[in-house]
Amino acid sequence: MTGWIAIAGLGPGDEALITPEVTAALAQATDIVGYTPYVARVAPREGLTLHASDNRVELERAAHALAMAAAGQRVIVVSSGDPGVFAMAAAVFEALEQGPTEWRDLDIRVLPGITAMLAASARAGAPLGHDFCAINLSDNLKPWGLIERRLRLAAEADFAMAFYNPRSKARPKGFGRVLDILREACGGERLILFARAVCTPQEALHIVPLRDATPDMADMRTMVIVGSSQTRLIDRSGTPILYTPRRHDPASP
Amino acid sequence: MTGWIAIAGLGPGDEALITPEVTAALAQATDIVGYTPYVARVAPREGLTLHASDNRVELERAAHALAMAAAGQRVIVVSSGDPGVFAMAAAVFEALEQGPTEWRDLDIRVLPGITAMLAASARAGAPLGHDFCAINLSDNLKPWGLIERRLRLAAEADFAMAFYNPRSKARPKGFGRVLDILREACGGERLILFARAVCTPQEALHIVPLRDATPDMADMRTMVIVGSSQTRLIDRSGTPILYTPRRHDPASP
């Protein structure tokens, strides 16, 4: 038997957003590796071993998955969203780089998924319809100063900004600082979207001007999107639509 | 009968990357609207009218789709990739904003898809595994100066950069200028990925240092990704893996 490893994206939570490519790979796998809540999204079946592990052990988990594939297993490392965006693909390649050279000849594939910012954007309208950036607000793996620097430069570039991991119990203070920097750089009128648990039964969308944004509007399950200077609302009965036009008008606002 | 409109992403080209949500919506639709090559990806069936239109008529196409939905049809506007990323969602909302107010009460949904940068990233490894930005290099709807400004600021922020629409017959010169700016801002060693026709039978990936990049390496069907200072290759037999580690090391390069 020839082993392989795939790093697969399960999308934001709704089964209807899992690609057929990922579903087919899951049906072929012998082992599923991942963070406990993501592994729990894979249906158990005979011949399939589920290896659930804790958060913050990404490198060990990746090395375990690679070792199993090298031993002939058909291994899938599951991420929510897309594995290439602040998820397990980079961790697997870090482990590959540090591991035995024979791992490099393994059959390795990355299977894309719907990442949280695109799901949140779709649910709200089209806030990422023009140039944008994606920033992980966790300072676990980079200096906090780099995050602040990127926020200021992204504001100067007038990008819409999608923020992953805005806030956690271990990092209660940073997001308040982020909101202060954004208010200073973009002004209080700029629109900000808090999209919690998108595409799950707990989904909640909340759009406010930066002036009214408070740190407690985000938690671990919230995707945050800040508009560019051009991002606006279309009022309608029910939730307004948040979108960024394709055209960038230098005269406004 | 109650009409609705959905703006749906067909992904980069492979049927296995179309979400079940989109497939289910296509099965319910009465009308498909879109750019000719994307409409051609939808299988004809009885009761389904295909409305294919040319490039550069996005607003007219969007207004047509909204009018049909208002008349009670079940309309899907198809985009390749994700409809919210440099695609039809923003155009539909522009048409909605400009159109009769009764359109605002329509049932409108955006159905996300796998956007080209995530498909290209997955095929190459994980170049977008750390903070990144997405820039449309077409100056049809924004001043060229804004593109240059964003490139310089993105380089200063040390983002990886994903470029949509790098080059077309109508814009033969701009991409050469982009490469010059990037070489100046990031140095000749910085890695650049040209991913042509990803997830189709014509797929071709090409990774070079910026020093060796030439404008003719990109065309209308090419997704371009420039790494950050941390992006690197893992050598192996066959195509090397291109990835950006999760950790940002301020000491390197």
mmCIF file of N, CA, C and O in Angstrom, chain A residues 9 36 46 53 78 128 158 183 186-187 204 210:
data_model
loop_
_atom_site.group_PDB
_atom_site.id
_atom_site.type_symbol
_atom_site.label_atom_id
_atom_site.label_comp_id
_atom_site.label_asym_id
_atom_site.label_seq_id
_atom_site.Cartn_x
_atom_site.Cartn_y
_atom_site.Cartn_z
ATOM 1 N N GLY A 9 -9.528 21.314 3.557
ATOM 2 C CA GLY A 9 -10.356 22.349 4.172
ATOM 3 C C GLY A 9 -11.804 21.924 4.248
ATOM 4 O O GLY A 9 -12.389 21.556 3.226
ATOM 5 N N THR A 36 -9.534 18.954 17.729
ATOM 6 C CA THR A 36 -10.712 18.173 18.136
ATOM 7 C C THR A 36 -12.031 18.607 17.466
ATOM 8 O O THR A 36 -12.710 17.757 16.882
ATOM 9 N N GLU A 46 -15.967 2.365 9.716
ATOM 10 C CA GLU A 46 -15.020 1.274 9.888
ATOM 11 C C GLU A 46 -13.790 1.524 9.011
ATOM 12 O O GLU A 46 -13.925 1.971 7.870
ATOM 13 N N SER A 53 -6.636 16.212 18.366
ATOM 14 C CA SER A 53 -5.657 16.787 19.285
ATOM 15 C C SER A 53 -6.016 18.219 19.631
ATOM 16 O O SER A 53 -6.895 18.832 19.017
ATOM 17 N N VAL A 78 -7.222 17.692 8.751
ATOM 18 C CA VAL A 78 -8.366 18.566 8.493
ATOM 19 C C VAL A 78 -8.180 19.929 9.147
ATOM 20 O O VAL A 78 -7.660 20.053 10.248
ATOM 21 N N LEU A 128 -15.396 42.376 0.304
ATOM 22 C CA LEU A 128 -14.063 42.135 -0.254
ATOM 23 C C LEU A 128 -14.096 42.193 -1.786
ATOM 24 O O LEU A 128 -13.297 41.555 -2.460
ATOM 25 N N ASP A 158 -5.557 51.749 1.740
ATOM 26 C CA ASP A 158 -7.005 51.721 1.597
ATOM 27 C C ASP A 158 -7.517 50.347 1.164
ATOM 28 O O ASP A 158 -8.421 50.226 0.337
ATOM 29 N N ARG A 183 -9.420 53.228 14.204
ATOM 30 C CA ARG A 183 -10.176 54.492 14.326
ATOM 31 C C ARG A 183 -9.279 55.676 13.999
ATOM 32 O O ARG A 183 -9.682 56.598 13.295
ATOM 33 N N CYS A 186 -8.412 55.263 10.055
ATOM 34 C CA CYS A 186 -9.505 55.220 9.072
ATOM 35 C C CYS A 186 -10.676 56.121 9.433
ATOM 36 O O CYS A 186 -11.583 56.323 8.607
ATOM 37 N N GLY A 187 -10.705 56.633 10.652
ATOM 38 C CA GLY A 187 -11.828 57.473 11.068
ATOM 39 C C GLY A 187 -12.984 56.648 11.627
ATOM 40 O O GLY A 187 -13.100 55.449 11.361
ATOM 41 N N ALA A 204 -24.275 34.955 13.519
ATOM 42 C CA ALA A 204 -24.758 36.299 13.868
ATOM 43 C C ALA A 204 -23.877 37.333 13.183
ATOM 44 O O ALA A 204 -22.656 37.300 13.338
ATOM 45 N N LEU A 210 -16.867 52.117 12.947
ATOM 46 C CA LEU A 210 -15.751 51.877 13.880
ATOM 47 C C LEU A 210 -15.951 52.610 15.206
ATOM 48 O O LEU A 210 -15.572 52.107 16.269
#
